[in-house]
DNA sequence: TTCGGCATGTAACTCGTTACATGATTTT
DNA sequence: AAAATCATGTAACGAGTTACATGCCGAA
């Protein structure tokens, strides 16, 4: 698979503005969260590695009296490596691993009522996520697509991507529920 | 995240029929491939572990004069654990990591022509995958949904899921290409 | 003063990939 | 006879999670 994605995701975020490890961690919970994320333990480890490799430097800032914050920024090398990575053709990922679909693959071993229950349970969560995404999307409503040179362009298209994805998932789950309900009806008649 | 999915995927496949490690490897390249996969190295390692844990047993079969094949099958314990896992509610996965979208998140750093190029390159691959999926789907055309108690039910709904997913991805990529082309036009006018 | 959020790190472990390593069987 | 496929494993490494570990700052 693609190698060291976290490295380039961090370099990319730092290309927008200098940040601490903590800021980066928060950032992964924002728009990018729908397609990448990392725990703080992994981020701090990677930052250390990036510093050793000369891709980033940091300034220590004092917050309050004592607390040290490391503000990281890109070096020229880091910026160059990021831009180089950005403009790379890649083969599509072999699979997007999905536990729930593995479960559904074997669902013939479950009674219909239980399949419907599991599907409804998942669907409810995806609907909730979709609502959150659509709420976030409202900030763009009645406006043009963000300027193609601004950071907001990436935010915007990823948001659309996540919405389309969730809509597809819900569409599929509804279809599965329909199949199960139809089979249920057939069963009670036969 | 969900733990030991490979374990349960293997147990699930073995619940259909006894198989060798090699068979399992091939099986992961078939319908399930759109949502899970594993290298043979991981499969053999996991099988050994499952055997140690008493979830599977194997019989050695001789193919030809010398070649030993290990036919694995579920124990009662293995079957029970599988069914138990199958009927488990789970929270939706936090993210489906996607390198290409991370790249697109930062695409404001690329010229429009290059964005379009990268998008078209990805799109072509997804269209190819979609065509393959649709070809596979033809076997079900003009027929009812497979019986809800047969293995084919799971195959069928996963195939539909993969098709919906790929259609969504292509829809999104087309939209992104449109945005870039519109911006390109604006740029050449302004 | 207590609680939530800010802030940084390490250690142990699991999961997954790549490469190494070998050899038999079947098909062309 | 060569090539493709069947068949089974191990070793080293990279990626990611969970748990451990510590302490400051600001607001209620």
Short mmCIF file of C-alpha atoms (C1' of nucleotides) in Angstrom, two decimals:
data_model
loop_
_atom_site.label_atom_id
_atom_site.label_comp_id
_atom_site.label_asym_id
_atom_site.label_seq_id
_atom_site.Cartn_x
_atom_site.Cartn_y
_atom_site.Cartn_z
CA UNK A 1 0.00 0.00 0.00
CA UNK A 2 0.89 3.64 -0.02
CA UNK A 3 3.70 4.29 2.35
CA UNK A 4 4.01 6.81 5.13
CA UNK A 5 0.74 8.55 4.45
CA UNK A 6 0.74 9.98 7.97
CA UNK A 7 4.04 11.69 7.21
CA UNK A 8 2.59 13.52 4.22
CA UNK A 9 -0.71 14.28 5.93
CA UNK A 10 1.25 15.98 8.72
CA UNK A 11 3.49 17.83 6.28
CA UNK A 12 0.38 18.94 4.39
CA UNK A 13 -1.32 20.29 7.49
CA UNK A 14 1.87 22.07 8.53
CA UNK A 15 2.06 23.65 5.08
CA UNK A 16 -1.16 25.50 5.96
CA UNK A 17 0.16 26.91 9.21
CA UNK A 18 2.64 26.03 12.02
CA UNK A 19 1.07 23.74 14.59
CA UNK A 20 1.78 21.72 17.71
CA UNK A 21 1.33 17.96 17.91
CA UNK A 22 -1.83 18.62 19.82
CA UNK A 23 -3.15 20.94 17.10
CA UNK A 24 -2.43 18.28 14.49
CA UNK A 25 -4.31 15.73 16.52
CA UNK A 26 -7.33 18.06 16.70
CA UNK A 27 -7.05 18.80 13.01
CA UNK A 28 -7.35 15.09 12.20
CA UNK A 29 -10.71 15.21 13.97
CA UNK A 30 -12.02 17.96 11.73
CA UNK A 31 -12.71 17.81 7.98
CA UNK A 32 -9.97 15.34 7.20
CA UNK A 33 -11.46 12.97 9.78
CA UNK A 34 -13.73 11.36 7.19
CA UNK A 35 -10.73 9.97 5.34
CA UNK A 36 -7.78 9.90 7.72
CA UNK A 37 -7.08 10.05 11.41
CA UNK A 38 -4.36 9.29 13.93
CA UNK A 39 -3.98 8.94 17.69
CA UNK A 40 -1.80 11.43 19.49
CA UNK A 41 0.69 8.67 20.30
CA UNK A 42 1.28 8.07 16.61
CA UNK A 43 1.47 11.78 15.82
CA UNK A 44 4.12 12.55 18.43
CA UNK A 45 6.15 9.56 17.30
CA UNK A 46 5.94 10.65 13.68
CA UNK A 47 6.81 14.26 14.50
CA UNK A 48 9.96 13.09 16.24
CA UNK A 49 10.88 11.04 13.19
CA UNK A 50 10.17 13.96 10.84
CA UNK A 51 12.38 16.18 12.97
CA UNK A 52 15.20 13.62 12.84
CA UNK A 53 14.80 13.47 9.07
CA UNK A 54 14.94 17.24 8.73
CA UNK A 55 11.45 17.72 7.33
CA UNK A 56 10.27 19.89 10.22
CA UNK A 57 11.69 22.18 12.88
CA UNK A 58 10.05 23.47 16.02
CA UNK A 59 10.09 26.51 18.27
CA UNK A 60 9.28 26.14 21.92
CA UNK A 61 6.61 28.49 23.09
CA UNK A 62 5.72 29.02 26.72
CA UNK A 63 2.06 28.98 27.55
CA UNK A 64 1.35 30.42 31.00
CA UNK A 65 4.37 30.13 33.30
CA UNK A 66 5.79 26.73 32.54
CA UNK A 67 3.94 24.74 29.89
CA UNK A 68 6.03 24.17 26.81
CA UNK A 69 4.41 23.98 23.42
CA UNK A 70 6.34 22.86 20.39
CA UNK A 71 5.27 24.79 17.34
CA UNK A 72 6.28 22.75 14.32
CA UNK A 73 6.88 24.14 10.86
CA UNK A 74 8.12 22.78 7.55
CA UNK A 75 11.68 23.03 6.38
CA UNK A 76 12.41 23.58 2.69
CA UNK A 77 13.12 19.85 2.42
CA UNK A 78 9.80 19.05 4.06
CA UNK A 79 7.88 21.34 1.77
CA UNK A 80 9.58 19.90 -1.27
CA UNK A 81 8.88 16.32 -0.23
CA UNK A 82 5.25 17.16 0.41
CA UNK A 83 4.72 18.78 -2.97
CA UNK A 84 6.50 15.90 -4.61
CA UNK A 85 4.24 13.37 -2.89
CA UNK A 86 1.13 15.39 -3.71
CA UNK A 87 1.69 15.14 -7.43
CA UNK A 88 1.96 11.36 -7.61
CA UNK A 89 -0.21 9.00 -9.60
CA UNK A 90 -1.22 5.98 -7.61
CA UNK A 91 -3.08 2.74 -8.22
CA UNK A 92 -6.42 2.57 -6.43
CA UNK A 93 -6.33 0.85 -3.06
CA UNK A 94 -7.00 -2.86 -3.38
CA UNK A 95 -9.83 -2.80 -0.84
CA UNK A 96 -11.43 -0.55 1.70
CA UNK A 97 -11.70 -3.02 4.55
CA UNK A 98 -15.11 -3.02 6.13
CA UNK A 99 -16.00 -5.24 9.07
CA UNK A 100 -19.73 -4.76 8.79
CA UNK A 101 -19.76 -5.97 5.20
CA UNK A 102 -17.72 -9.01 6.13
CA UNK A 103 -20.41 -9.73 8.70
CA UNK A 104 -23.13 -9.27 6.09
CA UNK A 105 -21.24 -11.56 3.72
CA UNK A 106 -21.92 -14.37 6.18
CA UNK A 107 -25.40 -13.22 7.17
CA UNK A 108 -27.09 -16.34 5.78
CA UNK A 109 -26.18 -17.82 9.17
CA UNK A 110 -28.47 -15.34 10.93
CA UNK A 111 -32.26 -15.24 11.18
CA UNK A 112 -33.89 -12.52 9.08
CA UNK A 113 -35.05 -10.52 12.08
CA UNK A 114 -31.50 -10.34 13.39
CA UNK A 115 -30.12 -9.26 10.03
CA UNK A 116 -32.66 -6.46 9.92
CA UNK A 117 -31.76 -5.48 13.45
CA UNK A 118 -28.04 -5.30 12.68
CA UNK A 119 -28.69 -3.38 9.47
CA UNK A 120 -30.98 -0.87 11.18
CA UNK A 121 -28.44 -0.40 13.95
CA UNK A 122 -25.71 0.43 11.44
CA UNK A 123 -27.99 2.51 9.28
CA UNK A 124 -29.00 4.72 12.19
CA UNK A 125 -25.36 5.54 12.83
CA UNK A 126 -24.69 6.35 9.19
CA UNK A 127 -27.78 8.56 9.10
CA UNK A 128 -26.51 10.42 12.11
CA UNK A 129 -23.13 10.89 10.47
CA UNK A 130 -24.79 12.05 7.26
CA UNK A 131 -26.80 14.64 9.19
CA UNK A 132 -23.65 15.96 10.82
CA UNK A 133 -21.97 16.20 7.43
CA UNK A 134 -24.96 17.99 5.92
CA UNK A 135 -25.03 20.46 8.79
CA UNK A 136 -21.38 21.22 8.18
CA UNK A 137 -22.13 21.59 4.50
CA UNK A 138 -24.66 24.35 5.16
CA UNK A 139 -21.83 26.87 5.54
CA UNK A 140 -21.26 26.56 1.79
CA UNK A 141 -24.90 26.88 0.78
CA UNK A 142 -25.89 29.74 -1.47
CA UNK A 143 -22.23 30.30 -2.24
CA UNK A 144 -19.92 29.45 -5.05
CA UNK A 145 -17.50 26.57 -4.81
CA UNK A 146 -14.56 27.84 -2.70
CA UNK A 147 -11.71 29.38 -4.64
CA UNK A 148 -9.60 26.66 -6.16
CA UNK A 149 -6.45 28.12 -4.67
CA UNK A 150 -7.67 28.26 -1.08
CA UNK A 151 -7.56 25.61 1.62
CA UNK A 152 -11.35 25.57 1.63
CA UNK A 153 -11.42 23.90 -1.77
CA UNK A 154 -10.04 20.66 -0.31
CA UNK A 155 -12.31 20.87 2.71
CA UNK A 156 -15.30 21.35 0.42
CA UNK A 157 -14.69 18.49 -1.98
CA UNK A 158 -13.92 16.08 0.85
CA UNK A 159 -17.15 17.02 2.54
CA UNK A 160 -19.04 16.30 -0.66
CA UNK A 161 -17.21 13.00 -0.98
CA UNK A 162 -18.18 11.94 2.53
CA UNK A 163 -21.82 12.90 1.93
CA UNK A 164 -21.96 10.90 -1.31
CA UNK A 165 -20.34 7.95 0.45
CA UNK A 166 -22.79 7.96 3.35
CA UNK A 167 -25.75 8.31 0.98
CA UNK A 168 -24.54 5.27 -0.93
CA UNK A 169 -24.13 3.23 2.23
CA UNK A 170 -27.63 4.11 3.41
CA UNK A 171 -29.06 3.32 -0.03
CA UNK A 172 -27.43 -0.11 0.09
CA UNK A 173 -28.57 -0.82 3.63
CA UNK A 174 -32.15 0.10 2.76
CA UNK A 175 -31.98 -2.32 -0.13
CA UNK A 176 -30.70 -5.11 2.14
CA UNK A 177 -33.45 -4.41 4.66
CA UNK A 178 -35.99 -4.61 1.84
CA UNK A 179 -34.65 -7.98 0.72
CA UNK A 180 -34.87 -9.31 4.25
CA UNK A 181 -38.36 -7.99 4.81
CA UNK A 182 -39.56 -9.45 1.52
CA UNK A 183 -38.08 -12.83 2.49
CA UNK A 184 -39.73 -12.53 5.89
CA UNK A 185 -43.10 -11.96 4.26
CA UNK A 186 -42.61 -14.90 1.89
CA UNK A 187 -41.67 -17.08 4.82
CA UNK A 188 -44.79 -16.24 6.83
CA UNK A 189 -47.00 -16.90 3.78
CA UNK A 190 -45.32 -20.13 2.63
CA UNK B 1 -11.30 -0.95 16.09
CA UNK B 2 -12.88 -4.33 15.61
CA UNK B 3 -10.52 -7.01 16.74
CA UNK B 4 -9.29 -10.10 14.94
CA UNK B 5 -11.51 -9.71 11.92
CA UNK B 6 -9.27 -12.03 9.92
CA UNK B 7 -9.92 -14.77 12.45
CA UNK B 8 -13.67 -14.55 11.95
CA UNK B 9 -13.43 -14.12 8.21
CA UNK B 10 -11.45 -17.37 8.07
CA UNK B 11 -13.86 -19.15 10.41
CA UNK B 12 -16.75 -17.91 8.28
CA UNK B 13 -15.23 -19.19 5.06
CA UNK B 14 -14.45 -22.53 6.69
CA UNK B 15 -18.08 -22.75 7.84
CA UNK B 16 -19.03 -22.97 4.16
CA UNK B 17 -16.69 -25.85 3.39
CA UNK B 18 -13.31 -27.25 4.53
CA UNK B 19 -10.41 -25.52 2.85
CA UNK B 20 -6.63 -25.28 2.73
CA UNK B 21 -4.74 -22.08 3.49
CA UNK B 22 -4.23 -21.69 -0.21
CA UNK B 23 -7.96 -22.04 -0.88
CA UNK B 24 -8.66 -19.36 1.73
CA UNK B 25 -6.16 -17.07 0.09
CA UNK B 26 -7.89 -17.53 -3.27
CA UNK B 27 -11.29 -17.04 -1.66
CA UNK B 28 -10.22 -13.63 -0.37
CA UNK B 29 -9.61 -12.68 -3.98
CA UNK B 30 -13.16 -13.50 -5.01
CA UNK B 31 -16.39 -11.78 -3.90
CA UNK B 32 -15.14 -10.86 -0.46
CA UNK B 33 -12.19 -9.08 -2.08
CA UNK B 34 -14.11 -5.82 -2.32
CA UNK B 35 -14.24 -5.54 1.47
CA UNK B 36 -11.50 -7.73 2.92
CA UNK B 37 -8.33 -9.43 1.84
CA UNK B 38 -5.18 -10.97 3.25
CA UNK B 39 -1.80 -12.14 2.05
CA UNK B 40 -0.97 -15.82 2.28
CA UNK B 41 1.68 -15.06 4.90
CA UNK B 42 -0.94 -13.64 7.20
CA UNK B 43 -3.39 -16.46 6.51
CA UNK B 44 -0.94 -19.25 7.34
CA UNK B 45 0.09 -17.44 10.51
CA UNK B 46 -3.53 -16.99 11.56
CA UNK B 47 -4.41 -20.61 10.77
CA UNK B 48 -1.61 -21.79 13.02
CA UNK B 49 -2.93 -19.57 15.79
CA UNK B 50 -6.50 -20.78 15.28
CA UNK B 51 -5.28 -24.34 15.48
CA UNK B 52 -3.43 -23.62 18.72
CA UNK B 53 -6.59 -22.06 20.10
CA UNK B 54 -8.70 -25.06 19.14
CA UNK B 55 -10.96 -23.28 16.67
CA UNK B 56 -9.91 -25.41 13.71
CA UNK B 57 -8.46 -28.85 13.00
CA UNK B 58 -6.87 -30.15 9.82
CA UNK B 59 -6.48 -33.37 7.91
CA UNK B 60 -3.45 -33.90 5.74
CA UNK B 61 -4.27 -34.89 2.22
CA UNK B 62 -1.71 -36.11 -0.28
CA UNK B 63 -1.90 -34.53 -3.68
CA UNK B 64 0.07 -36.45 -6.28
CA UNK B 65 2.89 -38.49 -4.72
CA UNK B 66 4.32 -36.23 -2.03
CA UNK B 67 2.64 -32.83 -1.74
CA UNK B 68 0.84 -32.37 1.54
CA UNK B 69 -2.30 -30.27 1.71
CA UNK B 70 -3.83 -29.32 5.02
CA UNK B 71 -7.60 -29.34 4.81
CA UNK B 72 -8.87 -27.16 7.64
CA UNK B 73 -12.31 -27.43 9.21
CA UNK B 74 -14.10 -25.81 12.13
CA UNK B 75 -14.32 -27.36 15.56
CA UNK B 76 -17.49 -26.93 17.60
CA UNK B 77 -15.73 -24.18 19.52
CA UNK B 78 -14.76 -22.46 16.29
CA UNK B 79 -18.26 -22.62 14.93
CA UNK B 80 -19.70 -21.26 18.15
CA UNK B 81 -17.22 -18.39 18.27
CA UNK B 82 -17.99 -17.52 14.68
CA UNK B 83 -21.75 -17.44 15.19
CA UNK B 84 -21.28 -15.43 18.34
CA UNK B 85 -19.15 -12.86 16.52
CA UNK B 86 -21.59 -12.70 13.61
CA UNK B 87 -24.45 -11.55 15.78
CA UNK B 88 -22.69 -8.57 17.33
CA UNK B 89 -23.72 -4.95 17.13
CA UNK B 90 -20.82 -2.68 16.41
CA UNK B 91 -20.20 1.06 16.19
CA UNK B 92 -19.42 2.22 12.66
CA UNK B 93 -15.75 2.42 11.83
CA UNK B 94 -14.35 5.84 12.60
CA UNK B 95 -12.93 6.33 9.15
CA UNK B 96 -12.29 4.48 5.94
CA UNK B 97 -8.78 5.66 5.29
CA UNK B 98 -8.27 6.83 1.76
CA UNK B 99 -4.95 8.10 0.47
CA UNK B 100 -6.32 9.63 -2.69
CA UNK B 101 -8.74 11.81 -0.75
CA UNK B 102 -5.98 12.94 1.56
CA UNK B 103 -4.14 14.00 -1.58
CA UNK B 104 -7.21 15.83 -2.87
CA UNK B 105 -7.62 17.53 0.51
CA UNK B 106 -4.36 19.31 -0.20
CA UNK B 107 -4.91 19.79 -3.92
CA UNK B 108 -4.99 23.58 -3.69
CA UNK B 109 -1.20 23.22 -3.93
CA UNK B 110 -1.48 21.77 -7.42
CA UNK B 111 -2.24 23.48 -10.75
CA UNK B 112 -5.74 22.75 -12.09
CA UNK B 113 -4.46 20.72 -15.03
CA UNK B 114 -2.58 18.42 -12.69
CA UNK B 115 -5.62 17.95 -10.42
CA UNK B 116 -7.69 16.98 -13.43
CA UNK B 117 -4.99 14.60 -14.55
CA UNK B 118 -4.82 12.87 -11.15
CA UNK B 119 -8.62 12.68 -10.93
CA UNK B 120 -8.95 11.22 -14.43
CA UNK B 121 -6.25 8.69 -13.66
CA UNK B 122 -8.09 7.49 -10.55
CA UNK B 123 -11.47 7.63 -12.22
CA UNK B 124 -10.36 5.41 -15.07
CA UNK B 125 -9.34 2.74 -12.57
CA UNK B 126 -12.63 2.95 -10.69
CA UNK B 127 -14.54 2.72 -13.96
CA UNK B 128 -12.61 -0.40 -14.83
CA UNK B 129 -13.41 -1.91 -11.44
CA UNK B 130 -17.05 -0.95 -11.82
CA UNK B 131 -17.19 -2.70 -15.18
CA UNK B 132 -15.72 -5.86 -13.70
CA UNK B 133 -18.27 -5.76 -10.89
CA UNK B 134 -21.13 -5.23 -13.33
CA UNK B 135 -19.95 -8.13 -15.44
CA UNK B 136 -19.95 -10.35 -12.37
CA UNK B 137 -23.40 -9.05 -11.51
CA UNK B 138 -24.79 -10.26 -14.84
CA UNK B 139 -25.03 -13.80 -13.45
CA UNK B 140 -27.90 -12.59 -11.26
CA UNK B 141 -29.76 -10.71 -13.97
CA UNK B 142 -33.29 -11.79 -14.76
CA UNK B 143 -33.32 -13.79 -11.55
CA UNK B 144 -34.73 -13.31 -8.08
CA UNK B 145 -32.51 -12.24 -5.24
CA UNK B 146 -30.67 -15.41 -4.10
CA UNK B 147 -32.36 -17.43 -1.36
CA UNK B 148 -31.77 -15.75 1.98
CA UNK B 149 -30.48 -18.96 3.49
CA UNK B 150 -27.86 -19.66 0.84
CA UNK B 151 -24.25 -18.49 0.64
CA UNK B 152 -25.14 -16.62 -2.52
CA UNK B 153 -27.20 -14.09 -0.56
CA UNK B 154 -24.05 -12.63 1.01
CA UNK B 155 -22.18 -12.70 -2.29
CA UNK B 156 -25.05 -10.87 -3.93
CA UNK B 157 -25.50 -8.04 -1.44
CA UNK B 158 -21.75 -7.41 -1.25
CA UNK B 159 -21.60 -7.16 -4.99
CA UNK B 160 -24.39 -4.59 -4.94
CA UNK B 161 -22.59 -2.72 -2.18
CA UNK B 162 -19.37 -2.56 -4.17
CA UNK B 163 -21.22 -1.35 -7.26
CA UNK B 164 -22.98 1.42 -5.32
CA UNK B 165 -19.67 2.42 -3.75
CA UNK B 166 -17.85 2.64 -7.07
CA UNK B 167 -20.72 4.60 -8.64
CA UNK B 168 -20.54 7.09 -5.80
CA UNK B 169 -16.80 7.49 -6.15
CA UNK B 170 -17.09 8.11 -9.88
CA UNK B 171 -19.92 10.60 -9.34
CA UNK B 172 -17.75 12.52 -6.88
CA UNK B 173 -14.71 12.48 -9.14
CA UNK B 174 -16.76 13.78 -12.05
CA UNK B 175 -17.97 16.61 -9.86
CA UNK B 176 -14.39 17.48 -8.86
CA UNK B 177 -13.29 17.44 -12.48
CA UNK B 178 -16.16 19.78 -13.32
CA UNK B 179 -15.13 22.22 -10.58
CA UNK B 180 -11.57 22.22 -11.87
CA UNK B 181 -12.60 22.70 -15.47
CA UNK B 182 -14.92 25.55 -14.57
CA UNK B 183 -12.11 27.22 -12.62
CA UNK B 184 -9.80 26.68 -15.58
CA UNK B 185 -12.26 28.42 -17.87
CA UNK B 186 -12.69 31.31 -15.45
CA UNK B 187 -8.94 31.66 -15.22
CA UNK B 188 -8.45 31.85 -18.98
CA UNK B 189 -11.19 34.49 -19.27
CA UNK B 190 -10.19 36.60 -16.29
"C1'" DT C 1 -10.80 23.45 44.30
"C1'" DT C 2 -12.15 20.58 41.05
"C1'" DC C 3 -12.99 19.47 36.36
"C1'" DG C 4 -12.33 19.65 31.52
"C1'" DG C 5 -9.27 20.55 28.16
"C1'" DC C 6 -4.36 21.47 26.87
"C1'" DA C 7 0.03 19.34 26.20
"C1'" DT C 8 3.65 15.69 25.59
"C1'" DG C 9 5.56 11.60 25.61
"C1'" DT C 10 6.79 5.98 26.03
"C1'" DA C 11 5.87 0.83 25.97
"C1'" DA C 12 3.71 -3.19 24.60
"C1'" DC C 13 1.07 -5.17 21.42
"C1'" DT C 14 -1.72 -6.35 17.11
"C1'" DC C 15 -2.32 -6.08 12.34
"C1'" DG C 16 -0.61 -6.12 7.80
"C1'" DT C 17 3.07 -5.97 4.04
"C1'" DT C 18 7.29 -7.29 1.78
"C1'" DA C 19 10.76 -10.24 1.20
"C1'" DC C 20 12.90 -14.58 1.87
"C1'" DA C 21 12.66 -19.60 1.20
"C1'" DT C 22 11.31 -24.05 -0.68
"C1'" DG C 23 9.38 -27.48 -3.47
"C1'" DA C 24 5.46 -30.27 -6.11
"C1'" DT C 25 2.07 -30.57 -9.76
"C1'" DT C 26 -0.16 -29.47 -13.91
"C1'" DT C 27 -0.46 -27.38 -18.27
"C1'" DT C 28 1.42 -25.88 -22.58
"C1'" DA D 1 11.33 -28.68 -20.96
"C1'" DA D 2 9.56 -24.55 -19.32
"C1'" DA D 3 6.08 -21.88 -17.25
"C1'" DA D 4 2.15 -21.28 -14.46
"C1'" DT D 5 -0.04 -22.53 -10.58
"C1'" DC D 6 -0.46 -25.16 -6.33
"C1'" DA D 7 1.17 -25.36 -1.67
"C1'" DT D 8 3.37 -23.98 2.83
"C1'" DG D 9 5.88 -21.60 5.69
"C1'" DT D 10 9.35 -17.76 8.33
"C1'" DA D 11 11.58 -13.15 9.23
"C1'" DA D 12 11.87 -8.37 9.33
"C1'" DC D 13 9.60 -4.37 9.21
"C1'" DG D 14 6.02 -0.67 9.15
"C1'" DA D 15 1.54 1.02 10.64
"C1'" DG D 16 -1.79 1.61 14.12
"C1'" DT D 17 -4.08 0.85 18.82
"C1'" DT D 18 -4.26 0.64 23.76
"C1'" DA D 19 -2.49 1.49 27.92
"C1'" DC D 20 0.72 3.71 30.78
"C1'" DA D 21 2.59 8.08 32.55
"C1'" DT D 22 2.89 12.94 33.64
"C1'" DG D 23 1.66 17.55 34.47
"C1'" DC D 24 -0.23 22.54 33.34
"C1'" DC D 25 -3.91 25.92 32.51
"C1'" DG D 26 -8.34 28.18 32.67
"C1'" DA D 27 -13.04 28.33 33.95
"C1'" DA D 28 -16.84 27.43 36.95
#
